[in-house]
Coordinates of C-alpha atoms and ligand atoms in Angstrom, one line a residue:
M1 CA 0.0 0.4 0.2
E2 CA 1.2 3.4 -0.7
N3 CA 0.4 4.5 2.5
N4 CA -0.7 4.4 5.7
K5 CA -3.9 6.2 5.6
K6 CA -7.1 4.3 5.5
Q7 CA -9.1 3.5 2.9
V8 CA -12.3 4.6 2.0
L9 CA -14.9 3.5 -0.7
S10 CA -18.5 4.4 -1.7
C11 CA -20.7 4.1 -4.4
I12 CA -23.4 5.7 -5.6
Q13 CA -26.1 5.2 -8.9
P14 CA -26.1 7.7 -11.4
T15 CA -29.8 8.6 -11.2
G16 CA -29.6 12.1 -12.5
D17 CA -30.7 14.9 -10.4
M18 CA -28.9 15.2 -6.7
H19 CA -31.3 16.5 -4.1
I20 CA -30.4 18.3 -1.1
G21 CA -31.1 15.0 0.8
N22 CA -28.4 13.1 -1.0
Y23 CA -25.9 16.0 -0.4
F24 CA -26.6 16.2 3.2
G25 CA -27.2 12.8 3.7
A26 CA -24.6 11.1 1.7
T27 CA -22.2 13.6 -0.3
K28 CA -21.2 16.4 2.0
N29 CA -19.6 13.5 4.1
W30 CA -17.8 12.3 1.1
V31 CA -16.0 15.5 0.5
D32 CA -15.5 16.2 4.5
L33 CA -13.8 12.7 3.9
Q34 CA -11.4 13.2 1.3
D35 CA -9.1 15.3 3.9
K36 CA -8.3 12.5 6.4
Y37 CA -8.5 9.3 4.2
E38 CA -7.4 7.6 1.4
C39 CA -11.4 8.3 -0.7
R40 CA -12.4 6.8 -4.1
Y41 CA -15.6 7.0 -5.1
G42 CA -17.5 5.4 -7.8
I43 CA -20.0 5.9 -10.1
V44 CA -21.7 2.8 -10.6
D45 CA -23.2 1.8 -13.8
Y46 CA -23.0 -1.5 -13.8
H47 CA -25.6 -1.6 -10.8
A48 CA -28.0 0.8 -12.7
I49 CA -29.1 -1.7 -15.7
T50 CA -29.7 -4.2 -12.6
M51 CA -33.7 -2.7 -12.9
P52 CA -35.2 -1.9 -16.1
Y53 CA -33.9 1.6 -17.2
D54 CA -33.8 4.0 -20.1
V55 CA -30.7 3.0 -22.6
K56 CA -30.7 6.3 -24.0
K57 CA -30.3 8.4 -20.7
L58 CA -27.9 5.6 -18.6
R59 CA -24.6 7.5 -20.4
I60 CA -26.1 11.1 -20.0
N61 CA -26.9 10.3 -16.0
T62 CA -23.6 8.9 -15.6
W63 CA -21.4 11.8 -17.1
E64 CA -24.5 14.3 -15.4
M65 CA -23.8 12.9 -11.9
A66 CA -19.6 13.0 -12.3
L67 CA -20.4 16.9 -13.0
N68 CA -22.7 17.1 -9.8
L69 CA -20.3 15.2 -7.5
L70 CA -17.1 17.5 -9.1
A71 CA -19.0 20.3 -8.5
V72 CA -19.7 19.6 -4.6
G73 CA -16.2 19.4 -3.9
I74 CA -14.9 15.2 -4.9
K75 CA -11.9 15.6 -6.2
P76 CA -11.5 14.3 -9.4
E77 CA -8.3 12.5 -8.8
N78 CA -11.3 10.6 -6.5
L79 CA -13.7 9.5 -8.7
F80 CA -14.4 6.5 -11.2
I81 CA -16.8 5.2 -13.3
Q82 CA -17.8 1.9 -12.5
S83 CA -17.9 0.4 -16.2
L84 CA -14.3 2.0 -16.9
I85 CA -12.9 -0.8 -14.7
P86 CA -14.5 -4.2 -15.7
E87 CA -12.3 -5.7 -12.9
H88 CA -14.7 -4.8 -10.4
A89 CA -17.2 -7.0 -12.6
E90 CA -14.8 -10.2 -13.0
L91 CA -14.2 -10.2 -9.2
G92 CA -18.0 -9.9 -9.0
W93 CA -18.1 -13.1 -10.4
I94 CA -15.1 -15.2 -8.5
F95 CA -17.7 -13.5 -5.8
N96 CA -20.6 -15.7 -6.6
C97 CA -18.4 -18.6 -5.7
F98 CA -17.5 -17.1 -2.1
A99 CA -20.8 -15.8 -1.9
S100 CA -23.7 -18.3 -0.2
F101 CA -27.2 -18.2 -1.8
G102 CA -28.8 -18.6 1.4
M103 CA -27.1 -15.0 2.5
V104 CA -27.9 -13.3 -0.5
S105 CA -31.3 -14.5 -0.8
K106 CA -32.4 -13.1 2.8
Q107 CA -31.1 -9.3 1.4
T108 CA -34.5 -7.1 1.4
Q109 CA -33.5 -4.4 -0.7
F110 CA -33.7 -7.3 -3.1
K111 CA -37.1 -8.4 -1.9
D112 CA -38.3 -4.4 -1.9
K113 CA -36.9 -3.7 -5.4
S114 CA -37.9 -7.3 -7.0
R115 CA -41.3 -6.1 -5.5
S116 CA -41.6 -2.7 -7.0
S117 CA -40.5 -3.7 -10.4
E118 CA -43.0 -6.8 -10.5
E119 CA -45.5 -3.8 -9.7
K120 CA -43.9 -1.7 -12.8
S121 CA -42.5 -3.7 -15.4
E122 CA -44.1 -6.7 -16.2
G123 CA -43.1 -9.1 -13.5
F124 CA -39.3 -8.5 -15.0
I125 CA -36.8 -9.7 -12.4
S126 CA -33.1 -9.6 -13.8
V127 CA -30.8 -12.1 -11.8
G128 CA -28.8 -9.4 -11.7
L129 CA -30.9 -7.1 -9.2
F130 CA -30.5 -10.7 -6.9
D131 CA -26.6 -10.4 -7.1
Y132 CA -26.7 -6.7 -6.5
P133 CA -25.0 -7.0 -3.1
V134 CA -22.0 -9.3 -4.4
L135 CA -21.1 -7.0 -7.5
Q136 CA -21.0 -4.3 -4.6
A137 CA -18.7 -6.7 -2.4
A138 CA -17.0 -6.5 -5.6
D139 CA -16.3 -2.6 -5.3
I140 CA -15.5 -2.6 -1.8
L141 CA -13.1 -5.1 -1.5
I142 CA -11.0 -4.7 -4.6
Y143 CA -9.8 -1.7 -3.1
R144 CA -9.5 -3.0 0.2
A145 CA -11.7 -0.7 1.4
D146 CA -11.4 -0.3 5.8
Y147 CA -14.7 2.1 5.8
V148 CA -17.4 2.3 3.6
P149 CA -19.6 5.4 4.3
V150 CA -23.2 5.0 3.4
G151 CA -26.7 5.1 4.6
K152 CA -28.4 2.4 6.9
D153 CA -29.9 0.6 4.6
Q154 CA -26.8 -0.3 3.1
E155 CA -26.3 -2.3 6.6
Q156 CA -27.0 -5.7 5.3
H157 CA -25.1 -5.2 2.4
L158 CA -21.7 -4.3 4.2
E159 CA -22.3 -7.8 6.4
L160 CA -22.3 -9.4 2.9
S161 CA -19.7 -7.9 2.1
R162 CA -17.7 -8.9 5.0
A163 CA -19.1 -12.7 4.8
I164 CA -17.4 -12.7 1.4
A165 CA -14.2 -11.7 2.6
N166 CA -14.1 -14.1 5.4
R167 CA -15.1 -17.2 3.4
F168 CA -12.6 -15.8 0.7
N169 CA -9.6 -15.7 3.5
N170 CA -10.7 -19.1 4.8
Q171 CA -10.7 -20.9 1.8
V172 CA -7.5 -19.6 0.4
G173 CA -5.9 -19.8 4.0
K174 CA -4.7 -16.1 4.1
E175 CA -5.8 -12.9 6.1
Y176 CA -6.1 -10.9 2.3
F177 CA -8.8 -9.0 2.2
V178 CA -9.4 -6.5 5.4
M179 CA -13.4 -6.7 7.0
P180 CA -14.8 -3.4 5.7
E181 CA -16.7 -1.0 8.2
A182 CA -19.9 1.3 7.7
L183 CA -19.2 4.9 8.0
Y184 CA -22.5 6.2 9.3
T185 CA -23.6 10.0 9.0
D186 CA -25.0 12.0 11.7
T187 CA -27.3 14.2 9.7
P188 CA -30.8 12.8 10.1
K189 CA -33.3 12.4 6.9
I190 CA -34.1 15.2 5.6
R191 CA -37.8 15.5 4.7
S192 CA -40.3 16.6 1.6
T193 CA -40.8 20.5 2.6
A194 CA -44.1 19.6 0.0
D195 CA -45.0 17.0 2.5
P196 CA -42.9 16.4 5.5
T197 CA -44.2 13.0 7.1
S198 CA -42.1 11.5 4.1
K199 CA -38.6 12.0 3.1
M200 CA -37.3 14.2 0.6
S201 CA -36.6 11.8 -2.4
K202 CA -37.2 12.0 -6.3
S203 CA -39.5 9.1 -7.2
S204 CA -42.1 11.0 -5.1
G205 CA -42.2 14.2 -8.1
E206 CA -40.1 16.6 -8.4
K207 CA -42.4 19.1 -6.0
H208 CA -40.7 17.3 -2.8
Y209 CA -37.2 17.6 -3.5
I210 CA -35.1 20.8 -3.8
N211 CA -32.1 19.9 -6.5
V212 CA -28.7 21.3 -5.1
F213 CA -28.2 22.8 -8.3
S214 CA -31.2 25.0 -8.7
D215 CA -31.4 28.3 -9.3
E216 CA -31.7 31.1 -6.3
A217 CA -35.9 31.8 -7.2
K218 CA -36.6 28.2 -7.1
I219 CA -35.1 27.3 -3.8
R220 CA -36.5 30.5 -2.2
K221 CA -40.2 29.2 -3.3
Q222 CA -39.9 26.4 -2.8
I223 CA -39.0 27.0 1.4
R224 CA -41.7 30.1 0.9
S225 CA -44.2 27.1 0.6
A226 CA -42.9 24.7 2.9
V227 CA -45.2 22.8 5.0
T228 CA -45.4 23.4 8.5
D229 CA -48.2 22.6 10.2
T230 CA -49.3 19.2 9.2
G231 CA -52.4 19.2 11.4
E232 CA -51.3 16.2 13.6
T233 CA -48.9 17.5 15.6
P234 CA -49.6 16.3 19.4
E235 CA -49.7 19.7 21.8
G236 CA -46.5 21.0 22.8
E237 CA -44.8 19.0 19.8
M238 CA -42.6 20.1 17.0
S239 CA -44.1 19.5 13.9
P240 CA -42.2 17.7 11.8
G241 CA -42.4 20.5 9.0
V242 CA -40.8 23.0 11.1
E243 CA -38.6 20.3 12.5
N244 CA -37.3 19.7 9.0
L245 CA -36.4 23.6 8.7
F246 CA -34.5 23.7 12.0
L247 CA -32.6 20.7 10.8
L248 CA -31.6 22.6 7.4
L249 CA -30.0 25.5 9.4
T250 CA -27.9 23.1 11.5
A251 CA -27.1 20.5 8.0
C252 CA -26.0 23.8 6.8
G253 CA -23.7 24.9 9.7
N254 CA -25.6 27.8 10.3
E255 CA -25.8 27.1 14.2
Q256 CA -26.1 30.5 15.5
A257 CA -29.5 31.1 13.4
H258 CA -30.9 27.8 14.9
A259 CA -30.2 29.1 18.4
A260 CA -31.9 32.1 17.9
L261 CA -34.6 30.8 16.5
M262 CA -35.3 27.8 18.6
T263 CA -35.0 30.5 21.4
D264 CA -37.7 32.0 19.6
Y265 CA -40.0 29.0 19.3
V266 CA -39.8 28.0 22.9
S267 CA -40.7 31.4 24.1
G268 CA -43.8 30.9 21.2
S269 CA -42.9 34.2 19.3
L270 CA -41.4 32.6 16.6
R271 CA -42.7 33.8 13.6
Y272 CA -42.5 30.9 10.5
S273 CA -42.2 33.5 8.0
D274 CA -39.1 34.8 9.6
L275 CA -37.5 31.1 10.1
K276 CA -38.4 30.0 6.5
Q277 CA -36.9 33.6 5.1
T278 CA -33.4 32.4 7.7
V279 CA -33.9 28.9 5.7
A280 CA -33.9 30.0 2.4
D281 CA -30.6 32.8 2.6
T282 CA -28.8 30.1 4.4
L283 CA -29.4 27.3 1.9
V284 CA -28.7 29.6 -1.3
A285 CA -25.5 31.1 0.0
T286 CA -24.8 27.4 0.9
L287 CA -25.7 26.1 -2.5
A288 CA -24.8 28.7 -4.7
P289 CA -20.9 28.0 -5.1
F290 CA -21.7 24.5 -6.1
R291 CA -24.2 25.6 -8.9
E292 CA -21.5 28.5 -10.3
R293 CA -18.5 25.8 -9.9
K294 CA -21.0 22.9 -12.1
E295 CA -21.9 26.1 -14.5
E296 CA -18.0 26.0 -14.6
L297 CA -17.4 22.7 -15.6
K298 CA -20.2 22.7 -18.1
K299 CA -18.3 24.9 -20.1
D300 CA -15.6 22.4 -21.4
K301 CA -17.5 18.8 -21.2
K302 CA -14.8 17.4 -23.5
Q303 CA -11.9 17.6 -20.7
L304 CA -14.2 16.8 -17.9
K305 CA -14.9 13.7 -19.6
N306 CA -11.1 13.2 -20.6
Q307 CA -10.0 14.0 -16.9
I308 CA -12.7 11.4 -15.7
K309 CA -11.5 8.9 -17.9
Y310 CA -7.9 8.9 -17.1
T311 CA -8.8 9.0 -13.0
S312 CA -10.8 5.9 -13.7
S313 CA -7.9 4.7 -15.6
Q314 CA -5.4 5.2 -12.9
I315 CA -7.7 3.4 -9.9
R316 CA -8.6 0.8 -12.2
L317 CA -3.8 0.1 -11.8
R318 CA -5.6 -0.6 -7.8
A319 CA -8.0 -2.6 -8.9
Q320 CA -5.9 -4.6 -11.1
E321 CA -3.1 -5.4 -8.6
T322 CA -6.0 -7.0 -6.4
L323 CA -7.7 -9.2 -8.8
K324 CA -4.4 -10.7 -10.3
E325 CA -3.2 -11.5 -6.6
V326 CA -7.1 -13.0 -6.3
K327 CA -6.1 -15.2 -9.2
E328 CA -3.1 -16.3 -7.6
L329 CA -4.7 -17.3 -4.7
T330 CA -8.0 -18.7 -5.7
G331 CA -5.8 -21.2 -8.6
L332 CA -7.0 -19.2 -11.6
L333 CA -4.6 -18.2 -14.2
N334 CA -3.5 -15.6 -14.6
V335 CA -1.3 -14.9 -18.2
K336 CA -0.5 -11.1 -19.5
F337 CA -0.6 -11.6 -23.4
Ligands
LIG401 P1 -31.1 7.6 -3.0 O1 -30.3 7.9 -4.6 O2 -32.5 7.9 -2.3 O3 -30.5 5.9 -2.9 O4 -29.6 8.1 -2.1 C1 -28.6 8.1 -2.2 C2 -28.0 8.4 -0.5 O5 -28.8 10.2 -0.1 C3 -28.0 7.2 0.3 O6 -26.8 7.2 0.6 C4 -29.4 8.2 1.2 O7 -29.0 7.8 2.5 C5 -29.1 9.6 1.1 N1 -30.3 10.3 1.3 C6 -31.1 9.6 0.2 N2 -32.7 11.1 0.7 C7 -32.1 11.5 2.1 C8 -32.9 12.2 2.7 N3 -34.2 12.7 2.6 N4 -32.4 12.5 3.4 C9 -30.8 11.9 3.9 N5 -30.2 11.3 3.0 C10 -31.0 11.2 2.4
LIG402 N1 -25.9 -0.3 -3.2 C1 -25.3 1.3 -2.8 C2 -26.6 2.3 -3.3 O1 -28.4 2.0 -3.4 C3 -24.6 1.9 -4.2 C4 -22.9 1.5 -4.2 C5 -23.0 -0.2 -5.0 C6 -22.4 1.4 -3.1 N2 -21.8 -0.2 -4.6 C7 -21.6 0.2 -3.8 C8 -22.1 1.9 -2.4 C9 -20.3 0.1 -3.1 C10 -20.9 1.4 -1.3 C11 -19.7 0.9 -1.7 O2 -26.8 3.5 -2.6

């Protein structure tokens, strides 16, 4: 290994827009970790084809995600696109033979996704969807990651990765793979401002999420029309809509405004219009540099693509090294033509 820094790996599917829930709940953490660890972040297009998808949009969304990640502060040298590193898929195959069918069958994400796929798309469920977490284990272990920043929903996938690593190590008689650990973010779920009883999510429709790269007027309008009273909050409790607005202040790091407005809330003198105004100002100030950087990066898309192809080729070297060792250890042939 190049140095003693701990290795961090995480990945995201290329799903178009990035909303502030994704940013505060996931990507902001990725950006911050770069100062402390050796980080690699992947856009996982092999994973994106496990569910029925629009062939014409996949490549567009993949580059768009690269642009978005760079715009919020991911360093280009840490970013790769999964299909540019085919070793992920090759190690995924090898791992199929070290993953227990019983354990993979228990994955709740497969059960949830196959149910929703059944409802939406004529009952087609791919083997890839079933096998998804084995490929994820390859994404993680191919870089011998110590830490994997993910949401709580990925806990089971991490467990499977460790089980695969364990079985591999036992079978080849060597502690080759380290056991990856999840790193969870502190930020609780950001809720939809239009319906604060549910979490902010793209699948609920456009009015339910605030795009990180929206223009100022749109962000202000979305915050102004945020629902504060859902009508079901028991006496003396803060409604989820108001709680969500306070949460946005903390997420943006505006502790001072949070404290002042909370004092007003407690004394009963808080005007929701003032809270919304402060949240809108804070959010606009936080997000403006990202929008500007994205505009800048968009000017030279060719350069952006070349850069990501290059960084992927560099990260690939590490993946190739692991795969070579894995082939040695497992008895597969290792010939350079
Ligand atoms: P998704 O595209 O919905 O799978 O989300 C990608 C990442 O963003 C996951 O790691 C989630 O934990 C995080 N995330 C998504 N929605 C929210 C939200 N409303 N609040 C906080 N984090 C979120
Ligand atoms: N399954 C993750 C998600 O749905 C995406 C993912 C794929 C991933 N491979 C990974 C996350 C490796 C962390 C590490 O969000």
